[in-house]
Short mmCIF file of C-alpha atoms in Angstrom, two decimals:
data_model
loop_
_atom_site.label_atom_id
_atom_site.label_comp_id
_atom_site.label_asym_id
_atom_site.label_seq_id
_atom_site.Cartn_x
_atom_site.Cartn_y
_atom_site.Cartn_z
CA MET A 465 97.58 -54.63 -119.21
CA GLY A 466 94.73 -56.57 -120.77
CA LEU A 467 92.57 -53.44 -120.76
CA GLU A 468 91.46 -51.26 -123.63
CA GLY A 469 89.61 -48.06 -124.40
CA ALA A 470 88.50 -45.87 -121.52
CA LEU A 471 89.50 -48.50 -118.95
CA LEU A 472 93.09 -48.51 -120.19
CA ARG A 473 93.30 -44.73 -120.45
CA ASN A 474 92.05 -44.22 -116.91
CA ALA A 475 94.39 -46.83 -115.48
CA GLU A 476 97.37 -45.28 -117.26
CA ALA A 477 96.35 -41.86 -115.97
CA VAL A 478 96.38 -42.86 -112.28
CA VAL A 479 98.91 -45.68 -111.86
CA SER A 480 102.06 -44.15 -110.35
CA LEU A 481 104.26 -46.82 -111.90
CA VAL A 482 103.13 -45.83 -115.40
CA LEU A 483 103.56 -42.13 -114.66
CA ALA A 484 107.13 -42.76 -113.48
CA ASP A 485 108.09 -44.57 -116.70
CA GLY A 486 111.32 -43.14 -118.10
CA ASN A 487 112.45 -41.63 -114.81
CA PRO A 488 115.39 -43.11 -112.87
CA LEU A 489 114.17 -45.04 -109.82
CA SER A 490 115.97 -46.61 -106.92
CA PRO A 491 115.17 -50.26 -106.21
CA ALA A 492 113.22 -49.27 -103.09
CA ARG A 493 111.18 -46.67 -105.00
CA ALA A 494 110.46 -49.01 -107.91
CA ASN A 495 109.25 -51.75 -105.57
CA ALA A 496 107.09 -49.28 -103.62
CA LEU A 497 105.38 -48.08 -106.81
CA PHE A 498 104.92 -51.66 -107.97
CA ASP A 499 103.29 -52.68 -104.69
CA ARG A 500 100.90 -49.74 -105.01
CA ALA A 501 99.94 -50.44 -108.63
CA PRO A 502 97.25 -53.17 -108.17
CA ASP A 503 95.20 -51.02 -105.79
CA GLU A 504 95.54 -48.05 -108.14
CA VAL A 505 94.27 -50.17 -111.02
CA ARG A 506 91.28 -51.28 -108.94
CA ARG A 507 90.38 -47.67 -108.12
CA ALA A 508 90.78 -46.71 -111.78
CA LEU A 509 88.25 -49.38 -112.85
CA GLU A 510 85.60 -48.69 -110.21
CA PRO A 511 84.10 -45.58 -111.92
CA PHE A 512 83.27 -47.84 -114.88
CA GLY A 513 81.53 -50.43 -112.73
CA TYR A 514 84.33 -53.01 -112.47
CA TYR A 515 84.89 -53.76 -108.79
CA GLU A 516 86.39 -57.27 -108.91
CA PRO A 517 89.30 -57.28 -111.37
CA ASP A 518 91.80 -60.13 -111.52
CA ILE A 519 95.32 -58.64 -111.55
CA ASP A 520 98.49 -60.64 -112.20
CA ALA A 521 101.51 -58.45 -111.42
CA SER A 522 105.21 -59.14 -111.92
CA ILE A 523 108.40 -57.08 -111.94
CA GLU A 524 111.91 -57.78 -113.18
CA ARG A 525 115.09 -55.77 -112.98
CA GLY A 526 117.33 -55.74 -116.04
CA ASP A 527 120.77 -54.26 -116.49
CA ARG A 528 119.52 -50.72 -116.98
CA ARG A 529 115.82 -50.61 -116.23
CA TRP A 530 112.91 -52.19 -114.39
CA THR A 531 110.24 -54.06 -116.31
CA ALA A 532 106.84 -54.29 -114.64
CA ARG A 533 103.89 -56.19 -116.07
CA LEU A 534 100.25 -55.95 -115.02
CA ASP A 535 97.86 -58.37 -116.69
CA VAL A 536 94.34 -57.24 -115.80
CA ASP A 537 91.05 -59.00 -116.37
CA PRO A 538 88.43 -56.38 -115.40
CA GLY A 539 86.00 -59.09 -114.33
CA PRO A 540 82.21 -58.87 -114.54
CA PRO A 541 80.59 -55.42 -114.74
CA THR A 542 78.50 -54.24 -111.82
CA ILE A 543 74.82 -54.04 -112.78
CA VAL A 544 72.40 -51.53 -111.27
CA SER A 545 69.76 -53.55 -109.44
CA GLU A 546 67.67 -50.66 -108.07
CA VAL A 547 67.43 -46.87 -108.27
CA ASP A 548 65.78 -45.44 -105.17
CA TYR A 549 64.80 -42.00 -106.53
CA ALA A 550 62.69 -39.44 -104.70
CA LEU A 551 62.06 -35.72 -105.22
CA THR A 552 60.54 -33.99 -102.21
CA GLY A 553 59.95 -30.49 -100.92
CA PRO A 554 58.04 -27.43 -102.14
CA GLY A 555 59.73 -27.65 -105.55
CA ALA A 556 58.79 -31.27 -106.19
CA THR A 557 56.26 -30.19 -108.84
CA ASP A 558 58.66 -27.72 -110.50
CA SER A 559 58.76 -28.78 -114.16
CA GLY A 560 62.53 -28.31 -114.30
CA PHE A 561 63.17 -30.73 -111.45
CA VAL A 562 60.60 -33.16 -112.85
CA ALA A 563 62.35 -33.12 -116.24
CA LEU A 564 65.70 -33.82 -114.59
CA GLY A 565 64.23 -36.78 -112.76
CA ASP A 566 62.69 -38.14 -115.96
CA SER A 567 66.02 -37.91 -117.76
CA LEU A 568 68.16 -39.68 -115.15
CA ALA A 569 70.70 -41.83 -116.96
CA LEU A 570 70.41 -44.46 -114.23
CA ALA A 571 68.12 -47.44 -114.51
CA PRO A 572 67.96 -51.03 -113.27
CA GLY A 573 69.79 -53.33 -115.64
CA ASP A 574 72.37 -50.73 -116.67
CA THR A 575 76.07 -51.22 -116.11
CA LEU A 576 77.06 -48.98 -113.23
CA ARG A 577 78.83 -45.80 -114.31
CA HIS A 578 79.90 -43.15 -111.82
CA VAL A 579 80.13 -40.28 -114.31
CA PRO A 580 76.39 -40.12 -115.17
CA TYR A 581 75.56 -40.40 -111.47
CA GLU A 582 77.85 -37.49 -110.52
CA ALA A 583 76.64 -35.47 -113.52
CA ALA A 584 73.02 -35.94 -112.44
CA LYS A 585 73.83 -34.70 -108.94
CA ALA A 586 75.52 -31.62 -110.39
CA LEU A 587 72.52 -30.88 -112.65
CA PHE A 588 70.11 -30.97 -109.72
CA PHE A 589 72.26 -28.58 -107.71
CA ARG A 590 72.77 -26.25 -110.68
CA TYR A 591 69.05 -26.04 -111.39
CA ALA A 592 68.36 -25.42 -107.70
CA ARG A 593 70.94 -22.63 -107.47
CA ASN A 594 69.78 -20.92 -110.67
CA HIS A 595 66.12 -20.99 -109.65
CA GLY A 596 66.35 -19.86 -106.05
CA TYR A 597 66.21 -23.18 -104.19
CA PHE A 598 69.12 -22.15 -102.00
CA GLU A 599 68.37 -24.71 -99.28
CA ALA A 600 68.26 -27.70 -101.65
CA ARG A 601 70.13 -30.80 -100.54
CA PHE A 602 70.34 -34.55 -100.96
CA ASP A 603 68.71 -36.55 -98.18
CA SER A 604 70.59 -39.55 -99.59
CA ALA A 605 73.06 -39.79 -102.45
CA GLN A 606 74.91 -43.09 -102.41
CA ILE A 607 76.04 -45.97 -104.58
CA ARG A 608 75.88 -49.19 -102.56
CA VAL A 609 77.86 -51.94 -104.28
CA ASN A 610 77.42 -55.62 -103.51
CA ARG A 611 80.74 -56.95 -104.75
CA GLY A 612 79.80 -60.59 -104.29
CA GLU A 613 76.76 -60.23 -106.55
CA SER A 614 78.28 -57.61 -108.91
CA SER A 615 75.25 -55.45 -108.32
CA ALA A 616 74.63 -51.90 -107.08
CA ARG A 617 71.77 -50.03 -105.46
CA ILE A 618 71.63 -46.30 -106.08
CA LEU A 619 70.04 -43.89 -103.60
CA PHE A 620 69.10 -40.54 -105.12
CA ARG A 621 66.75 -38.58 -102.88
CA PHE A 622 66.65 -34.82 -103.38
CA GLU A 623 64.94 -32.29 -101.11
CA THR A 624 64.31 -29.00 -102.93
CA GLY A 625 63.60 -26.71 -100.00
CA PRO A 626 61.60 -23.51 -100.63
CA ARG A 627 62.06 -21.28 -103.66
CA TYR A 628 63.36 -17.83 -102.80
CA LEU A 629 62.04 -14.62 -104.34
CA PHE A 630 63.68 -11.47 -105.63
CA GLY A 631 64.02 -8.99 -102.79
CA PRO A 632 65.00 -5.33 -103.14
CA ILE A 633 67.06 -4.81 -106.31
CA ALA A 634 69.71 -2.08 -106.29
CA VAL A 635 72.19 -0.81 -108.87
CA ASP A 636 75.47 0.52 -107.49
CA GLN A 637 76.91 3.06 -109.96
CA ASP A 638 77.61 6.78 -110.22
CA VAL A 639 77.93 7.28 -113.97
CA LEU A 640 74.41 7.71 -115.33
CA ASN A 641 71.03 8.81 -114.12
CA ALA A 642 69.64 6.07 -111.87
CA ASP A 643 66.26 5.96 -113.63
CA TYR A 644 67.98 5.29 -116.95
CA VAL A 645 70.17 2.48 -115.59
CA ASP A 646 67.37 0.88 -113.59
CA GLY A 647 65.47 0.39 -116.83
CA TYR A 648 67.92 -2.34 -117.83
CA VAL A 649 66.94 -4.44 -114.80
CA THR A 650 63.94 -6.61 -115.68
CA ALA A 651 63.72 -8.63 -112.44
CA VAL A 652 60.89 -7.49 -110.16
CA GLU A 653 60.85 -7.68 -106.40
CA GLY A 654 58.54 -10.44 -105.18
CA GLU A 655 58.88 -12.62 -108.28
CA PRO A 656 60.42 -16.13 -108.04
CA PHE A 657 64.20 -16.00 -108.21
CA ASP A 658 65.58 -16.77 -111.67
CA ALA A 659 69.29 -16.31 -112.39
CA ALA A 660 68.61 -16.07 -116.13
CA ARG A 661 66.73 -12.80 -115.59
CA LEU A 662 69.75 -11.38 -113.78
CA ARG A 663 72.18 -12.55 -116.46
CA GLU A 664 70.08 -10.83 -119.14
CA SER A 665 70.41 -7.56 -117.22
CA GLN A 666 74.16 -8.06 -116.81
CA VAL A 667 74.54 -8.44 -120.57
CA ALA A 668 72.34 -5.41 -121.29
CA LEU A 669 74.23 -3.22 -118.82
CA THR A 670 77.63 -4.03 -120.32
CA THR A 671 76.62 -3.93 -124.00
CA GLY A 672 76.77 -0.13 -124.22
CA PRO A 673 79.84 2.10 -123.81
CA TRP A 674 79.28 3.05 -120.19
CA PHE A 675 80.06 -0.01 -118.09
CA GLY A 676 82.83 -2.56 -118.45
CA ARG A 677 81.57 -4.98 -115.78
CA ALA A 678 78.35 -5.75 -113.97
CA ASP A 679 79.01 -7.90 -110.91
CA LEU A 680 76.12 -9.48 -109.05
CA GLU A 681 75.79 -9.73 -105.28
CA LEU A 682 73.12 -11.88 -103.59
CA ASP A 683 72.70 -11.27 -99.86
CA ILE A 684 71.11 -14.60 -98.95
CA ALA A 685 72.27 -14.31 -95.35
CA ASN A 686 70.13 -11.19 -94.91
CA ALA A 687 67.07 -12.39 -96.78
CA ASP A 688 63.77 -11.04 -95.48
CA GLY A 689 61.87 -14.29 -95.20
CA LEU A 690 62.41 -15.72 -98.68
CA ARG A 691 63.19 -12.36 -100.33
CA VAL A 692 66.85 -12.06 -101.32
CA PRO A 693 68.39 -8.59 -101.76
CA VAL A 694 70.12 -8.25 -105.13
CA THR A 695 72.75 -5.65 -106.03
CA PHE A 696 74.33 -4.98 -109.41
CA VAL A 697 77.78 -3.45 -108.88
CA LEU A 698 78.75 -1.64 -112.08
CA THR A 699 82.32 -0.78 -113.06
CA PRO A 700 82.68 2.11 -115.52
CA ALA A 701 84.25 1.30 -118.87
CA ARG A 702 87.68 2.74 -119.51
CA PRO A 703 87.40 6.17 -121.14
CA GLN A 704 88.25 6.35 -124.83
CA ARG A 705 89.86 9.21 -126.72
CA TYR A 706 89.39 9.66 -130.45
CA GLU A 707 91.99 11.50 -132.51
CA ILE A 708 91.39 12.69 -136.08
CA ALA A 709 94.00 14.52 -138.14
CA ALA A 710 94.00 15.65 -141.77
CA GLY A 711 96.60 17.28 -144.00
CA TYR A 712 97.73 17.92 -147.55
CA GLY A 713 101.06 17.42 -149.22
CA THR A 714 102.14 18.26 -152.73
CA ASP A 715 103.51 14.74 -153.19
CA THR A 716 100.90 12.75 -151.25
CA GLY A 717 97.73 14.76 -151.74
CA ILE A 718 95.06 14.72 -149.06
CA ARG A 719 95.87 12.41 -146.18
CA GLY A 720 94.42 11.73 -142.76
CA THR A 721 94.67 9.58 -139.62
CA LEU A 722 92.11 8.19 -137.18
CA GLY A 723 93.09 6.81 -133.79
CA VAL A 724 91.32 5.55 -130.70
#
């Protein structure tokens, strides 16, 4: 192909003609896959910043099989010319969001890569979800490629929305005294939402012998203002039975068994 490394692996993973290698093909099917191959190669190279490859394709039919050849010059890499980044909304001063913005793996002069861009978007949404910014969204999230100049402008503008708070916190179970179980829940109504606090309680509730699962339900649709009702739904652990037996035999001496 004329490609190597990650470029070659991605092209081989998406080109239908490569995937069909070794399978019997009719002439019509082989030609259809061959005609599709150059566009598939182009799409395979774009995530790595190569938008203008030079592809020389040829196909020959032998006695028993087709032979297709794709010579690919990936062309010049696309260079990031500008990153239009903005963080707005009530959470714009949140240290977690600020740190994410400071660590963006996107800067002018870099070769365009789609994976870091998509990963950064996912990190912003994950932080927002875990910290109660349930209305967070991107005002703009685009990669604008100028193919003629082999350059790209990245728009990355994130609106945090307000941070929600813990609302009423309930524990749904009928195994133990409610006061005892409630002591495992450390989140407090009125505090800023933090999923880590809830996960700590989930672990604590399922560490002992009483509960096998602790599912979490957030009723965002029925939030009182910014206060989100939270419910832990506990599933009792399966009951265990212990069996102990002991005996004595003249040939074996004292013997015993323990089963669960």
